[in-house]
XYZ file of C-alpha atoms in Angstrom:
165
model
C -34.469 -38.226 74.228
C -32.366 -38.990 71.061
C -29.801 -36.136 70.057
C -30.668 -33.930 67.325
C -30.397 -35.018 63.688
C -29.157 -32.636 60.811
C -26.808 -29.673 60.684
C -27.681 -28.740 64.295
C -26.187 -31.964 65.451
C -23.418 -31.952 68.170
C -21.932 -28.352 68.342
C -22.377 -27.508 64.860
C -23.631 -23.957 64.162
C -27.071 -22.825 63.002
C -27.374 -23.133 59.052
C -27.952 -19.781 57.877
C -30.219 -19.298 54.748
C -28.378 -18.008 51.881
C -29.193 -14.445 50.813
C -30.484 -13.423 47.581
C -27.638 -11.984 44.990
C -27.002 -8.378 44.427
C -29.470 -7.156 41.801
C -27.649 -7.203 38.301
C -27.762 -4.588 35.714
C -26.925 -5.788 32.225
C -25.069 -2.699 31.362
C -23.035 -0.019 33.261
C -23.928 3.660 32.189
C -21.526 5.039 29.326
C -20.984 8.314 28.330
C -22.393 9.561 24.965
C -18.547 10.479 23.837
C -17.517 7.020 24.377
C -20.378 5.532 22.404
C -19.529 8.176 19.540
C -15.814 7.343 19.456
C -16.395 3.602 19.413
C -18.732 3.547 16.731
C -16.355 5.850 14.959
C -13.612 3.165 15.793
C -15.621 0.375 14.568
C -16.012 2.289 11.268
C -12.451 3.149 10.446
C -11.292 -0.471 11.786
C -14.142 -1.852 9.109
C -12.775 0.233 6.380
C -9.127 -0.745 6.932
C -9.904 -4.542 7.268
C -11.796 -4.229 3.984
C -8.637 -2.567 2.176
C -6.682 -5.315 3.486
C -8.767 -8.039 2.248
C -9.297 -6.458 -1.020
C -5.246 -5.642 -0.941
C -4.627 -9.030 -0.805
C -6.974 -10.205 -3.618
C -5.428 -7.357 -5.928
C -1.929 -8.529 -4.900
C -2.814 -12.144 -5.504
C -4.066 -11.593 -8.984
C -1.009 -9.700 -9.504
C 1.215 -12.416 -8.580
C -0.693 -14.861 -10.763
C -1.213 -12.912 -13.970
C 2.059 -11.178 -13.927
C 4.348 -12.955 -11.707
C 5.124 -9.779 -9.531
C 3.453 -7.429 -7.359
C 3.591 -3.759 -8.501
C 6.956 -4.844 -10.690
C 8.529 -6.349 -7.779
C 9.151 -9.896 -8.226
C 9.528 -12.186 -5.287
C 11.668 -14.678 -6.571
C 9.740 -17.600 -5.500
C 7.377 -19.968 -6.815
C 3.793 -18.842 -7.508
C 2.179 -20.923 -4.735
C 5.121 -19.836 -2.149
C 4.283 -16.087 -3.142
C 0.509 -16.616 -3.012
C 1.184 -18.248 0.613
C 3.447 -15.280 1.617
C 0.879 -12.748 0.564
C -1.583 -14.612 2.625
C 0.472 -14.693 5.692
C 1.231 -10.991 5.455
C -2.539 -10.166 5.014
C -2.999 -12.077 7.961
C -0.217 -10.783 10.392
C -1.543 -7.043 9.092
C -5.013 -7.688 9.687
C -4.993 -9.672 12.660
C -4.577 -6.837 15.076
C -7.318 -5.092 13.366
C -9.513 -7.791 13.683
C -8.562 -7.980 17.284
C -9.326 -3.970 17.704
C -12.961 -4.683 16.077
C -13.668 -6.928 18.772
C -12.511 -4.964 21.523
C -14.630 -1.943 20.200
C -18.009 -4.177 20.082
C -16.989 -4.591 23.824
C -16.071 -1.014 24.459
C -18.971 1.014 25.188
C -21.024 -1.809 27.157
C -19.618 -4.905 29.084
C -20.508 -8.080 27.438
C -21.080 -6.291 23.761
C -23.688 -4.956 22.037
C -24.814 -7.405 18.955
C -26.103 -4.352 16.958
C -22.936 -2.649 17.087
C -21.000 -6.049 15.821
C -23.915 -6.266 12.922
C -23.419 -3.009 12.019
C -19.514 -3.750 11.865
C -20.090 -6.435 9.537
C -22.448 -4.542 7.191
C -19.953 -1.541 6.948
C -17.157 -4.109 6.261
C -19.005 -5.952 3.803
C -20.202 -2.328 2.053
C -16.409 -1.564 2.225
C -15.447 -4.899 0.303
C -17.939 -4.337 -2.390
C -16.828 -0.852 -2.650
C -13.110 -1.712 -2.959
C -13.782 -4.747 -5.086
C -15.513 -2.537 -7.423
C -12.857 -0.314 -7.845
C -10.160 -3.053 -7.939
C -12.462 -4.495 -10.809
C -12.689 -1.281 -12.602
C -8.882 -0.261 -12.087
C -6.729 -3.459 -12.129
C -6.420 -5.070 -15.066
C -4.921 -8.371 -13.159
C -8.294 -8.408 -11.266
C -10.182 -8.993 -14.555
C -7.752 -11.184 -16.107
C -7.808 -13.650 -13.262
C -11.540 -13.460 -13.173
C -11.812 -13.990 -16.731
C -9.418 -17.130 -16.783
C -10.009 -18.648 -13.234
C -9.490 -22.223 -14.464
C -6.141 -21.115 -16.142
C -5.118 -19.560 -13.136
C -5.864 -22.534 -10.953
C -3.813 -24.542 -13.318
C -0.825 -22.312 -13.282
C -0.653 -22.286 -9.529
C -1.047 -26.324 -9.543
C 1.584 -26.458 -12.004
C 4.070 -24.268 -10.068
C 3.368 -26.471 -6.978
C 4.240 -29.704 -8.916
C 7.235 -28.408 -10.678
C 10.444 -29.500 -9.434
C 12.959 -26.719 -8.729
C 16.113 -26.441 -11.042
C 19.404 -28.103 -9.798
């Protein structure tokens, strides 16, 4: 007789068939208050994020048209001032973007697609509203839109200008 072949050969333990994994549930139960609070948090963060976006556009328009923001001149070339405005908007806006993403996952493990979609719709609506207000009440935004090629040339000229020595 030949020795047994396979996993039961020469003193090895018998192989136990794998058991089925535990049942997985896609969402853990969440309290109603948490869902309401998450929805309100998404709406507030979308509002703040849209306000920062439109404020950056208005500040950039003021820099290009008047060379200052609310009467304050940064004392930098135009291109550097625009870059600084963008960096400030990014530094202020990034925590809000992270908060918005965390809120999408707060009410259900793995996130909820409809909450992220609703967040995008709200943000777009707020940007349209704030953009309309900026268009209506900021002459710099209108001037920038009416003379966009001239504004681009102004930024280009500030980039190519050599500093005085």
